[in-house]
């Protein structure tokens, strides 16, 4: 059985207490590996290593740090298949999706921030001919990075790359559900000769290893991606310690589908935005609001396409969806659907666990599910399911559409389908969400601000926004007289 080790101070080391957690394969439900059940003592070791490595790392020229990030990107790219297989086996997504989305994006994260750091600018303010103000951006020290299980390498590297580029060192705590690609990344960091202690990976439970990282006095900033409820726990822990925090949290993303839309494009993209990665992407669509006049036709065509989605072996090229990440998550999703049924909402397709084939009967598979509701209030419309479940609800007019879209505690993303530019422009302004797509989905420019409004997050990451988060800016004021010209 594969046994993962922590990567601390440039060495692969077992957890000090010698305890391990089982790692399950969603495809079959079998235990296929183990990861450290790290404690605060392991986190202390990792933070001490990162702290010791910080002075030399921050003193490097930006080009020198950038060169390390380019080497890491190249090394991951060379092992793309290995990473894709590990990601799929750990998280459940089809291998072809890991190969086409997750791993290439992780490579891009390193390359993007290697370049971004070379273009980062500071400011100057000339108060008078004798008074000059200029700012300096300084890395903050040991960055605490906590990442989730849905896009394991993609979201972990979205934190590691800017943190290191900006001159910080890091202690990362990946999700205990998906440690495999983080471990492969540690092997890459070792291979490329990243100076020891610059990036450390500690595996284990959130409430143990994660909490120790959040509470550590030598970790001045925490970047967290995960559940909104977990963020509340982390926030309570970090606030009295005056830590800088970035929260990328859950969403309940609406798609507004107006009758004048390009119907084929709206159907094709919305099926993908609803069920890609088994619906386990924070940016996935989960609430479809359709203009009344279009509702019957849209619903019929949408359900027809959803029924054609293949839920199957993640190792198979023609599977669109693999299993959910864990038995607990499968139960959580099934519970949401069951309660929607008992509240009288119609399940138009899916709604149950599935077994693609006998050999996979113990895997965590769930059918893509469409539920019809008449209003925006029920639990299924308010709570993040984070699985292959979407609702379809009519709206009367523009005002009703925007009101329904804004009717949850979340504000992460939204998509608008219309050919009317005025309507798109105003709806994008009226909808409370950090990321709005018009007639498309998941089109990403890594320079733009990424993050949620309301309970979907705090802060923005991406491009210079990330580099700002991972640095502190000071102002220096010089009085320059003319006495010694
Ligand atoms: O996240 P958790 P999970 C949402 C989605 C999902 C829910 C829970 O609704 O169902 O979050 O998912 C660590 N102190 N999203 O269980 O529990 C934990 O070990 C410090 C949306 O993955 O929040 C893991 O590494 N760390 C999100 C990470 O936090 C703690 C993507 C996330 O775990 C901790 C994923 C603690 N007290 C889930 N408790 C998105 N926006 O992409 C847990 N952790």
Short mmCIF file of C-alpha atoms and ligand atoms in Angstrom, two decimals:
data_model
loop_
_atom_site.label_atom_id
_atom_site.label_comp_id
_atom_site.label_asym_id
_atom_site.label_seq_id
_atom_site.Cartn_x
_atom_site.Cartn_y
_atom_site.Cartn_z
CA UNK A 1 0.00 0.00 0.00
CA UNK A 2 1.27 3.47 -0.91
CA UNK A 3 2.28 5.36 2.20
CA UNK A 4 2.69 9.11 1.77
CA UNK A 5 5.19 11.03 3.92
CA UNK A 6 5.35 14.65 4.94
CA UNK A 7 7.82 16.82 3.02
CA UNK A 8 9.58 19.02 5.59
CA UNK A 9 12.87 20.90 5.26
CA UNK A 10 13.67 19.15 1.99
CA UNK A 11 13.17 15.63 3.40
CA UNK A 12 10.41 13.04 3.24
CA UNK A 13 9.63 12.25 6.87
CA UNK A 14 7.02 10.20 8.72
CA UNK A 15 4.64 11.91 11.15
CA UNK A 16 6.30 12.24 14.55
CA UNK A 17 3.50 10.38 16.33
CA UNK A 18 3.65 7.62 13.75
CA UNK A 19 -0.09 7.77 13.03
CA UNK A 20 -1.57 7.38 9.53
CA UNK A 21 -4.97 7.81 7.89
CA UNK A 22 -6.41 5.49 5.24
CA UNK A 23 -6.81 6.93 1.77
CA UNK A 24 -9.84 5.59 -0.15
CA UNK A 25 -10.18 5.28 -3.91
CA UNK A 26 -13.63 6.70 -4.87
CA UNK A 27 -13.66 4.44 -7.96
CA UNK A 28 -14.04 1.27 -5.87
CA UNK A 29 -14.31 2.46 -2.31
CA UNK A 30 -11.20 0.46 -1.46
CA UNK A 31 -8.39 1.71 0.76
CA UNK A 32 -5.40 2.09 -1.52
CA UNK A 33 -2.96 4.14 0.49
CA UNK A 34 -2.17 5.95 3.68
CA UNK A 35 -1.23 9.51 4.56
CA UNK A 36 0.26 11.01 7.72
CA UNK A 37 -2.15 11.93 10.49
CA UNK A 38 0.07 14.86 11.33
CA UNK A 39 -0.12 16.72 14.62
CA UNK A 40 0.87 20.18 15.82
CA UNK A 41 4.40 18.85 16.36
CA UNK A 42 4.74 18.09 12.64
CA UNK A 43 3.37 21.52 11.77
CA UNK A 44 5.85 23.12 14.18
CA UNK A 45 8.72 21.36 12.41
CA UNK A 46 7.47 22.49 9.01
CA UNK A 47 6.98 26.11 10.13
CA UNK A 48 10.45 26.17 11.71
CA UNK A 49 11.95 24.94 8.43
CA UNK A 50 10.01 27.53 6.43
CA UNK A 51 11.02 30.28 8.83
CA UNK A 52 14.68 29.32 8.57
CA UNK A 53 14.51 29.28 4.78
CA UNK A 54 12.72 32.63 4.49
CA UNK A 55 15.64 35.13 4.69
CA UNK A 56 17.61 33.56 1.84
CA UNK A 57 14.52 32.94 -0.29
CA UNK A 58 13.19 36.47 -0.02
CA UNK A 59 16.67 37.83 -0.76
CA UNK A 60 16.77 36.10 -4.14
CA UNK A 61 16.19 38.26 -7.18
CA UNK A 62 12.70 37.92 -8.64
CA UNK A 63 14.22 36.35 -11.75
CA UNK A 64 15.90 33.68 -9.59
CA UNK A 65 12.63 32.79 -7.86
CA UNK A 66 10.87 32.82 -11.22
CA UNK A 67 13.41 30.32 -12.60
CA UNK A 68 12.52 27.83 -9.85
CA UNK A 69 8.82 28.19 -10.66
CA UNK A 70 9.48 27.63 -14.37
CA UNK A 71 11.48 24.47 -13.52
CA UNK A 72 8.61 23.17 -11.33
CA UNK A 73 6.13 23.81 -14.15
CA UNK A 74 8.30 21.96 -16.67
CA UNK A 75 8.79 19.01 -14.31
CA UNK A 76 5.04 18.63 -13.66
CA UNK A 77 4.35 18.88 -17.40
CA UNK A 78 6.82 16.08 -18.09
CA UNK A 79 4.92 13.88 -15.62
CA UNK A 80 1.44 14.93 -16.76
CA UNK A 81 0.10 11.39 -17.11
CA UNK A 82 1.44 10.33 -13.70
CA UNK A 83 -0.19 13.36 -12.07
CA UNK A 84 -3.46 12.87 -13.98
CA UNK A 85 -3.72 9.20 -12.93
CA UNK A 86 -3.00 10.11 -9.30
CA UNK A 87 -5.51 12.94 -9.31
CA UNK A 88 -8.24 10.80 -10.85
CA UNK A 89 -7.61 7.88 -8.49
CA UNK A 90 -7.66 10.19 -5.48
CA UNK A 91 -10.59 12.45 -6.31
CA UNK A 92 -12.73 10.37 -8.68
CA UNK A 93 -12.74 12.67 -11.74
CA UNK A 94 -12.24 10.98 -15.10
CA UNK A 95 -8.54 10.74 -15.98
CA UNK A 96 -9.14 12.58 -19.26
CA UNK A 97 -10.49 15.56 -17.28
CA UNK A 98 -7.47 15.60 -14.96
CA UNK A 99 -5.24 15.39 -18.03
CA UNK A 100 -7.04 18.19 -19.91
CA UNK A 101 -7.95 20.54 -17.03
CA UNK A 102 -6.42 20.06 -13.58
CA UNK A 103 -2.80 19.24 -14.32
CA UNK A 104 -2.28 21.67 -17.23
CA UNK A 105 -3.78 24.41 -15.06
CA UNK A 106 -1.37 23.56 -12.22
CA UNK A 107 1.50 23.91 -14.72
CA UNK A 108 0.03 27.22 -15.86
CA UNK A 109 -0.25 28.47 -12.27
CA UNK A 110 3.51 28.17 -11.82
CA UNK A 111 4.34 29.65 -15.22
CA UNK A 112 1.87 32.50 -14.80
CA UNK A 113 3.19 33.65 -11.43
CA UNK A 114 6.82 33.18 -12.50
CA UNK A 115 6.04 35.84 -15.11
CA UNK A 116 3.75 37.96 -12.96
CA UNK A 117 6.42 38.55 -10.31
CA UNK A 118 8.71 40.03 -12.99
CA UNK A 119 6.07 42.65 -13.80
CA UNK A 120 4.98 43.51 -10.29
CA UNK A 121 5.16 47.26 -9.70
CA UNK A 122 5.54 49.49 -6.69
CA UNK A 123 4.36 53.11 -6.55
CA UNK A 124 5.99 56.53 -6.07
CA UNK A 125 4.31 59.79 -5.01
CA UNK A 126 6.15 63.07 -5.57
CA UNK A 127 4.77 65.38 -2.86
CA UNK A 128 7.06 68.27 -3.82
CA UNK A 129 10.49 68.73 -5.47
CA UNK A 130 12.02 67.95 -2.06
CA UNK A 131 9.64 65.23 -0.86
CA UNK A 132 9.42 61.83 -2.48
CA UNK A 133 7.22 58.94 -1.32
CA UNK A 134 7.78 55.44 -2.69
CA UNK A 135 6.32 52.11 -1.68
CA UNK A 136 7.97 48.74 -1.12
CA UNK A 137 6.21 45.40 -1.27
CA UNK A 138 7.62 42.86 1.14
CA UNK A 139 6.86 39.16 1.53
CA UNK A 140 5.35 38.35 4.90
CA UNK A 141 7.23 35.20 5.90
CA UNK A 142 5.69 31.72 6.25
CA UNK A 143 2.46 31.42 4.27
CA UNK A 144 -0.08 28.89 5.59
CA UNK A 145 -1.88 27.31 2.63
CA UNK A 146 -4.93 25.09 3.10
CA UNK A 147 -6.52 23.49 0.06
CA UNK A 148 -9.63 21.37 -0.66
CA UNK A 149 -10.30 18.04 -2.35
CA UNK A 150 -12.19 19.00 -5.49
CA UNK A 151 -9.37 20.34 -7.68
CA UNK A 152 -6.49 19.18 -5.49
CA UNK A 153 -3.37 20.14 -7.48
CA UNK A 154 -5.01 23.03 -9.35
CA UNK A 155 -6.05 24.85 -6.15
CA UNK A 156 -2.94 23.93 -4.14
CA UNK A 157 -0.63 25.37 -6.80
CA UNK A 158 -2.88 28.44 -7.14
CA UNK A 159 -1.62 29.22 -3.63
CA UNK A 160 1.95 27.88 -3.65
CA UNK A 161 2.98 29.63 -6.90
CA UNK A 162 2.16 33.25 -5.90
CA UNK A 163 3.27 32.72 -2.30
CA UNK A 164 6.75 31.62 -3.41
CA UNK A 165 6.95 34.07 -6.31
CA UNK A 166 6.36 36.93 -3.89
CA UNK A 167 9.25 35.75 -1.70
CA UNK A 168 7.40 33.94 1.08
CA UNK A 169 8.13 30.41 2.15
CA UNK A 170 5.20 28.05 2.67
CA UNK A 171 3.63 25.28 4.70
CA UNK A 172 0.80 23.68 2.74
CA UNK A 173 -1.86 21.38 4.20
CA UNK A 174 -3.74 19.64 1.38
CA UNK A 175 -7.10 17.96 1.94
CA UNK A 176 -6.86 14.61 3.71
CA UNK A 177 -9.21 13.22 1.02
CA UNK A 178 -6.83 13.89 -1.87
CA UNK A 179 -3.15 13.87 -0.87
CA UNK A 180 -1.68 12.02 -3.86
CA UNK A 181 -0.83 14.83 -6.28
CA UNK A 182 0.44 17.04 -3.46
CA UNK A 183 2.90 14.25 -2.63
CA UNK A 184 3.96 14.00 -6.29
CA UNK A 185 4.44 17.77 -6.23
CA UNK A 186 6.75 17.39 -3.22
CA UNK A 187 8.83 14.95 -5.26
CA UNK A 188 9.03 17.53 -8.05
CA UNK A 189 10.10 20.28 -5.63
CA UNK A 190 12.85 17.95 -4.46
CA UNK A 191 13.87 17.07 -8.01
CA UNK A 192 14.22 20.67 -9.18
CA UNK A 193 16.35 21.48 -6.15
CA UNK A 194 14.05 24.01 -4.53
CA UNK A 195 16.06 25.15 -1.48
CA UNK A 196 15.07 23.09 1.55
CA UNK A 197 12.37 24.56 3.77
CA UNK A 198 11.03 26.91 1.07
CA UNK A 199 7.93 24.78 0.51
CA UNK A 200 6.79 22.17 3.02
CA UNK A 201 3.82 19.81 2.74
CA UNK A 202 2.14 18.48 5.87
CA UNK A 203 -0.66 15.94 5.44
CA UNK A 204 -3.47 15.30 7.86
CA UNK A 205 -6.84 16.29 9.26
CA UNK A 206 -8.14 19.82 9.07
CA UNK A 207 -9.15 20.09 12.70
CA UNK A 208 -5.71 18.83 13.78
CA UNK A 209 -2.90 19.70 11.35
CA UNK A 210 -4.91 22.43 9.62
CA UNK A 211 -5.87 24.04 12.91
CA UNK A 212 -2.26 23.94 14.15
CA UNK A 213 -1.18 25.78 11.01
CA UNK A 214 -3.89 28.43 11.37
CA UNK A 215 -2.99 29.00 15.02
CA UNK A 216 0.78 28.97 14.60
CA UNK A 217 2.32 32.26 15.83
CA UNK A 218 4.99 32.22 13.09
CA UNK A 219 2.46 32.01 10.24
CA UNK A 220 1.25 35.57 9.52
CA UNK A 221 -1.08 34.74 6.64
CA UNK A 222 -3.54 32.00 5.75
CA UNK A 223 -4.96 31.26 2.32
CA UNK A 224 -7.90 28.86 2.59
CA UNK A 225 -10.15 27.27 0.00
CA UNK A 226 -12.97 25.09 1.23
CA UNK A 227 -16.31 25.19 2.89
CA UNK A 228 -18.00 28.33 4.16
CA UNK A 229 -18.68 26.69 7.53
CA UNK A 230 -15.02 25.68 7.90
CA UNK A 231 -13.98 29.22 7.09
CA UNK A 232 -16.04 30.45 10.05
CA UNK A 233 -14.05 28.12 12.33
CA UNK A 234 -10.76 29.26 10.83
CA UNK A 235 -11.80 32.91 11.02
CA UNK A 236 -12.56 32.62 14.75
CA UNK A 237 -9.18 31.02 15.28
CA UNK A 238 -7.18 33.50 13.18
CA UNK A 239 -8.84 36.81 14.06
CA UNK A 240 -7.38 37.21 17.59
CA UNK A 241 -3.95 36.46 16.06
CA UNK A 242 -4.33 39.32 13.51
CA UNK A 243 -3.59 37.04 10.58
CA UNK A 244 -4.05 38.10 6.99
CA UNK A 245 -6.73 35.86 5.53
CA UNK A 246 -7.91 34.89 2.04
CA UNK A 247 -11.08 32.79 1.86
CA UNK A 248 -12.24 31.08 -1.36
CA UNK A 249 -15.46 29.39 -0.28
CA UNK A 250 -18.59 27.72 -1.52
CA UNK A 251 -21.11 28.91 -4.09
CA UNK A 252 -24.67 28.35 -5.26
CA UNK A 253 -24.20 29.68 -8.75
CA UNK A 254 -27.20 30.76 -10.86
CA UNK A 255 -27.55 30.67 -14.63
CA UNK A 256 -30.10 33.16 -16.00
CA UNK A 257 -31.45 31.84 -19.29
CA UNK A 258 -33.48 34.40 -21.21
CA UNK A 259 -35.81 33.43 -24.05
CA UNK A 260 -33.68 35.29 -26.63
CA UNK A 261 -30.53 33.26 -25.86
CA UNK A 262 -28.60 31.05 -28.29
CA UNK A 263 -30.41 27.93 -27.10
CA UNK A 264 -27.94 25.34 -28.39
CA UNK A 265 -25.00 27.16 -26.82
CA UNK A 266 -26.88 27.66 -23.56
CA UNK A 267 -27.84 23.98 -23.39
CA UNK A 268 -24.39 22.61 -24.22
CA UNK A 269 -22.51 24.92 -21.87
CA UNK A 270 -25.00 24.65 -19.01
CA UNK A 271 -24.91 20.85 -19.07
CA UNK A 272 -21.11 21.09 -18.76
CA UNK A 273 -21.14 23.87 -16.14
CA UNK A 274 -23.61 21.85 -14.04
CA UNK A 275 -21.96 18.44 -14.06
CA UNK A 276 -18.25 18.82 -14.87
CA UNK A 277 -16.11 17.10 -12.21
CA UNK A 278 -19.33 15.58 -10.84
CA UNK A 279 -20.53 19.11 -10.01
CA UNK A 280 -17.67 19.35 -7.50
CA UNK A 281 -16.31 22.71 -8.61
CA UNK A 282 -17.13 25.84 -6.63
CA UNK A 283 -17.87 27.59 -9.95
CA UNK A 284 -20.36 24.98 -11.15
CA UNK A 285 -23.88 26.08 -11.99
CA UNK A 286 -26.42 24.69 -9.50
CA UNK A 287 -29.50 26.86 -10.03
CA UNK A 288 -30.99 27.32 -13.51
CA UNK A 289 -33.48 30.18 -13.84
CA UNK A 290 -35.29 30.07 -17.18
CA UNK A 291 -37.63 32.69 -18.65
CA UNK A 292 -41.19 31.33 -18.40
CA UNK A 293 -41.83 31.31 -22.14
CA UNK A 294 -38.74 29.15 -22.76
CA UNK A 295 -39.08 26.86 -19.73
CA UNK A 296 -40.93 23.84 -21.21
CA UNK A 297 -38.68 23.58 -24.27
CA UNK A 298 -35.46 24.25 -22.35
CA UNK A 299 -36.33 21.75 -19.62
CA UNK A 300 -37.15 19.01 -22.12
CA UNK A 301 -33.95 19.50 -24.12
CA UNK A 302 -31.76 19.97 -21.02
CA UNK A 303 -33.03 16.77 -19.31
CA UNK A 304 -32.60 14.86 -22.57
CA UNK A 305 -28.93 15.87 -22.72
CA UNK A 306 -28.33 15.18 -19.02
CA UNK A 307 -29.72 11.65 -19.38
CA UNK A 308 -27.04 11.04 -22.04
CA UNK A 309 -24.15 11.90 -19.70
CA UNK A 310 -22.15 8.76 -18.94
CA UNK A 311 -21.42 8.09 -15.30
CA UNK A 312 -18.70 5.50 -15.39
CA UNK A 313 -15.25 4.24 -14.64
CA UNK A 314 -13.01 7.31 -14.25
CA UNK A 315 -10.34 5.35 -16.10
CA UNK A 316 -12.57 5.15 -19.15
CA UNK A 317 -12.21 7.76 -21.89
CA UNK A 318 -15.97 7.99 -22.47
CA UNK A 319 -17.02 8.65 -18.87
CA UNK A 320 -18.24 12.22 -18.42
CA UNK A 321 -18.58 11.78 -14.66
CA UNK A 322 -16.77 9.52 -12.24
CA UNK A 323 -17.66 8.87 -8.58
CA UNK A 324 -18.04 11.51 -5.88
CA UNK A 325 -15.05 12.04 -3.65
CA UNK A 326 -16.17 10.03 -0.61
CA UNK A 327 -18.94 7.89 0.84
CA UNK A 328 -19.78 10.73 3.24
CA UNK A 329 -20.12 13.18 0.36
CA UNK A 330 -22.27 10.71 -1.59
CA UNK A 331 -24.54 10.43 1.47
CA UNK A 332 -24.65 14.24 1.79
CA UNK A 333 -25.72 14.65 -1.85
CA UNK A 334 -28.28 11.83 -1.60
CA UNK A 335 -29.70 13.46 1.52
CA UNK A 336 -30.27 16.77 -0.26
CA UNK A 337 -32.16 15.02 -3.08
CA UNK A 338 -34.23 12.92 -0.70
CA UNK A 339 -35.33 15.98 1.29
CA UNK A 340 -36.20 17.81 -1.94
CA UNK A 341 -38.41 14.87 -2.91
CA UNK A 342 -40.19 14.83 0.46
CA UNK A 343 -40.76 18.58 0.13
CA UNK A 344 -42.60 17.85 -3.09
CA UNK A 345 -40.10 19.02 -5.69
CA UNK A 346 -40.04 16.95 -8.89
CA UNK A 347 -36.89 14.98 -9.71
CA UNK A 348 -36.87 15.09 -13.51
CA UNK A 349 -33.90 12.73 -13.90
CA UNK A 350 -31.23 11.04 -11.78
CA UNK A 351 -31.66 11.37 -8.07
CA UNK A 352 -30.04 8.14 -7.01
CA UNK A 353 -26.73 6.33 -6.48
CA UNK A 354 -25.66 4.33 -9.51
CA UNK A 355 -23.37 1.34 -10.14
CA UNK A 356 -21.73 1.69 -13.56
CA UNK A 357 -20.55 -1.93 -13.47
CA UNK A 358 -20.35 -4.80 -10.98
CA UNK A 359 -16.65 -4.33 -10.23
CA UNK A 360 -17.33 -0.73 -9.22
CA UNK A 361 -20.34 -1.39 -7.03
CA UNK A 362 -18.58 -0.09 -3.91
CA UNK A 363 -17.60 3.20 -5.56
CA UNK A 364 -19.33 6.48 -4.74
CA UNK A 365 -21.30 7.09 -7.96
CA UNK A 366 -24.36 9.36 -8.25
CA UNK A 367 -26.54 10.08 -11.27
CA UNK A 368 -26.64 13.63 -12.70
CA UNK A 369 -29.83 15.01 -11.20
CA UNK A 370 -32.27 17.73 -12.30
CA UNK A 371 -34.95 18.94 -9.90
CA UNK A 372 -37.82 21.22 -10.87
CA UNK A 373 -38.86 23.86 -8.31
CA UNK A 374 -41.30 26.75 -8.53
CA UNK A 375 -39.66 29.16 -6.12
CA UNK A 376 -36.18 30.01 -4.86
CA UNK A 377 -36.66 29.32 -1.15
CA UNK A 378 -36.27 25.56 -0.53
CA UNK A 379 -33.12 24.06 0.96
CA UNK A 380 -32.09 22.58 -2.38
CA UNK A 381 -32.03 26.14 -3.75
CA UNK A 382 -30.25 27.69 -0.77
CA UNK A 383 -27.58 25.27 0.41
CA UNK A 384 -24.46 24.32 -1.55
CA UNK A 385 -24.80 20.63 -2.51
CA UNK A 386 -21.42 20.51 -4.25
CA UNK A 387 -22.48 17.54 -6.33
CA UNK A 388 -24.25 16.64 -9.62
CA UNK A 389 -27.56 18.24 -8.69
CA UNK A 390 -29.17 21.29 -10.33
CA UNK A 391 -32.57 22.89 -10.02
CA UNK A 392 -34.68 24.45 -12.79
CA UNK A 393 -36.98 27.32 -11.84
CA UNK A 394 -39.00 29.78 -13.99
CA UNK A 395 -38.69 33.55 -13.79
CA UNK A 396 -41.28 36.07 -15.02
CA UNK A 397 -39.10 39.02 -16.06
CA UNK A 398 -35.74 40.72 -15.60
CA UNK A 399 -36.43 41.91 -12.04
CA UNK A 400 -37.68 38.47 -10.97
CA UNK A 401 -34.60 36.81 -12.52
CA UNK A 402 -32.15 39.06 -10.69
CA UNK A 403 -34.06 38.78 -7.42
CA UNK A 404 -34.00 34.97 -7.60
CA UNK A 405 -30.31 34.90 -8.60
CA UNK A 406 -29.43 37.03 -5.55
CA UNK A 407 -31.60 35.07 -3.12
CA UNK A 408 -28.89 33.01 -1.39
CA UNK A 409 -26.10 33.73 1.12
CA UNK A 410 -23.56 32.98 -1.61
CA UNK A 411 -22.11 35.24 -4.29
CA UNK A 412 -19.34 33.38 -6.10
CA UNK A 413 -20.27 33.17 -9.81
CA UNK A 414 -23.17 33.52 -12.24
CA UNK A 415 -23.80 33.02 -15.96
CA UNK A 416 -26.17 35.07 -18.09
CA UNK A 417 -27.56 33.78 -21.41
CA UNK A 418 -29.04 36.47 -23.63
CA UNK A 419 -28.36 38.16 -26.97
CA UNK A 420 -29.46 41.52 -25.54
CA UNK A 421 -26.25 43.39 -24.63
CA UNK A 422 -28.02 45.99 -22.48
CA UNK A 423 -29.68 43.24 -20.47
CA UNK A 424 -26.37 41.35 -20.09
CA UNK A 425 -24.56 44.50 -19.01
CA UNK A 426 -27.14 45.48 -16.38
CA UNK A 427 -27.75 41.95 -15.11
CA UNK A 428 -24.00 41.51 -14.63
CA UNK A 429 -24.04 44.66 -12.50
CA UNK A 430 -27.19 43.74 -10.57
CA UNK A 431 -26.18 40.16 -9.70
CA UNK A 432 -24.10 39.97 -6.49
CA UNK A 433 -21.30 37.61 -7.52
CA UNK A 434 -17.53 37.96 -7.89
CA UNK A 435 -17.36 36.27 -11.30
CA UNK A 436 -19.97 36.81 -14.01
CA UNK A 437 -19.87 34.98 -17.36
CA UNK A 438 -22.02 36.12 -20.30
CA UNK A 439 -22.84 33.46 -22.90
CA UNK A 440 -19.94 31.30 -21.74
CA UNK A 441 -18.55 29.55 -18.62
CA UNK A 442 -15.14 28.91 -17.04
CA UNK A 443 -13.33 31.12 -19.51
CA UNK A 444 -10.41 32.25 -17.33
CA UNK A 445 -7.77 34.98 -17.58
CA UNK A 446 -5.44 34.47 -14.62
CA UNK A 447 -4.87 38.22 -14.28
CA UNK A 448 -8.45 39.03 -13.29
CA UNK A 449 -9.65 39.27 -9.67
CA UNK A 450 -11.07 35.91 -8.59
CA UNK A 451 -13.17 35.51 -5.47
CA UNK A 452 -16.63 35.53 -4.00
CA UNK A 453 -19.00 38.12 -2.56
CA UNK A 454 -21.22 37.62 0.51
CA UNK A 455 -20.52 34.23 2.16
CA UNK A 456 -18.51 32.97 -0.82
CA UNK A 457 -15.26 34.45 0.33
CA UNK A 458 -13.00 37.24 1.50
CA UNK A 459 -10.35 38.74 -0.77
CA UNK A 460 -9.37 38.29 -4.37
CA UNK A 461 -6.71 36.07 -5.89
CA UNK A 462 -5.30 36.01 -9.40
CA UNK A 463 -2.52 38.02 -11.04
CA UNK A 464 -1.48 41.07 -9.09
CA UNK A 465 -4.31 40.48 -6.60
CA UNK A 466 -2.54 37.34 -5.41
CA UNK A 467 0.84 39.08 -5.29
CA UNK A 468 -0.76 41.83 -3.22
CA UNK A 469 -2.24 39.28 -0.83
CA UNK A 470 1.11 37.54 -0.37
CA UNK A 471 3.00 40.79 0.31
CA UNK A 472 2.70 43.84 2.55
CA UNK A 473 3.17 47.29 1.05
CA UNK A 474 4.92 50.05 3.03
CA UNK A 475 5.39 53.70 2.18
CA UNK A 476 8.77 55.44 2.52
CA UNK A 477 8.88 59.22 2.60
CA UNK A 478 12.16 60.96 1.79
CA UNK A 479 12.87 64.61 2.37
CA UNK A 480 15.57 65.51 -0.18
CA UNK A 481 16.82 69.07 0.42
CA UNK A 482 19.05 70.99 -1.95
CA UNK A 483 21.84 71.64 0.57
CA UNK A 484 24.34 69.14 -0.78
CA UNK A 485 23.93 69.44 -4.56
O1 LIG B 1 -13.97 21.37 2.73
P1 LIG B 1 -13.40 21.67 4.14
P2 LIG B 1 -14.34 19.98 2.20
C1 LIG B 1 -17.25 23.38 -0.04
C2 LIG B 1 -18.28 22.39 -0.48
C3 LIG B 1 -17.89 21.16 0.26
C4 LIG B 1 -17.57 21.78 1.60
C5 LIG B 1 -16.73 20.86 2.42
O2 LIG B 1 -19.53 22.80 -0.01
O3 LIG B 1 -18.95 20.25 0.45
O4 LIG B 1 -16.81 22.94 1.25
O5 LIG B 1 -15.68 20.38 1.57
C6 LIG B 1 -9.11 21.81 5.95
N1 LIG B 1 -8.78 24.33 10.43
N2 LIG B 1 -16.09 23.43 -0.90
O6 LIG B 1 -14.68 18.96 3.23
O7 LIG B 1 -13.90 20.79 5.21
C7 LIG B 1 -9.34 20.45 5.36
O8 LIG B 1 -8.45 19.50 5.90
C8 LIG B 1 -7.95 24.31 9.36
C9 LIG B 1 -15.97 24.55 -1.78
O9 LIG B 1 -13.22 19.69 1.29
O10 LIG B 1 -13.65 23.10 4.26
C10 LIG B 1 -9.07 20.71 3.89
O11 LIG B 1 -7.67 20.70 3.65
N3 LIG B 1 -8.16 23.58 8.23
C11 LIG B 1 -14.52 24.80 -2.09
C12 LIG B 1 -9.62 22.11 3.69
O12 LIG B 1 -9.67 22.69 5.00
C13 LIG B 1 -9.29 22.85 8.18
C14 LIG B 1 -13.82 23.54 -2.53
C15 LIG B 1 -11.03 22.13 3.10
O13 LIG B 1 -11.83 21.34 3.95
C16 LIG B 1 -10.22 22.81 9.24
C17 LIG B 1 -14.03 22.50 -1.56
C18 LIG B 1 -9.92 23.60 10.40
N4 LIG B 1 -10.73 23.62 11.47
C19 LIG B 1 -15.15 22.46 -0.77
N5 LIG B 1 -11.24 21.98 8.88
C20 LIG B 1 -14.28 25.80 -3.20
N6 LIG B 1 -14.69 27.05 -3.01
O14 LIG B 1 -13.67 25.46 -4.19
C21 LIG B 1 -10.95 21.53 7.65
N7 LIG B 1 -9.78 22.04 7.22
#
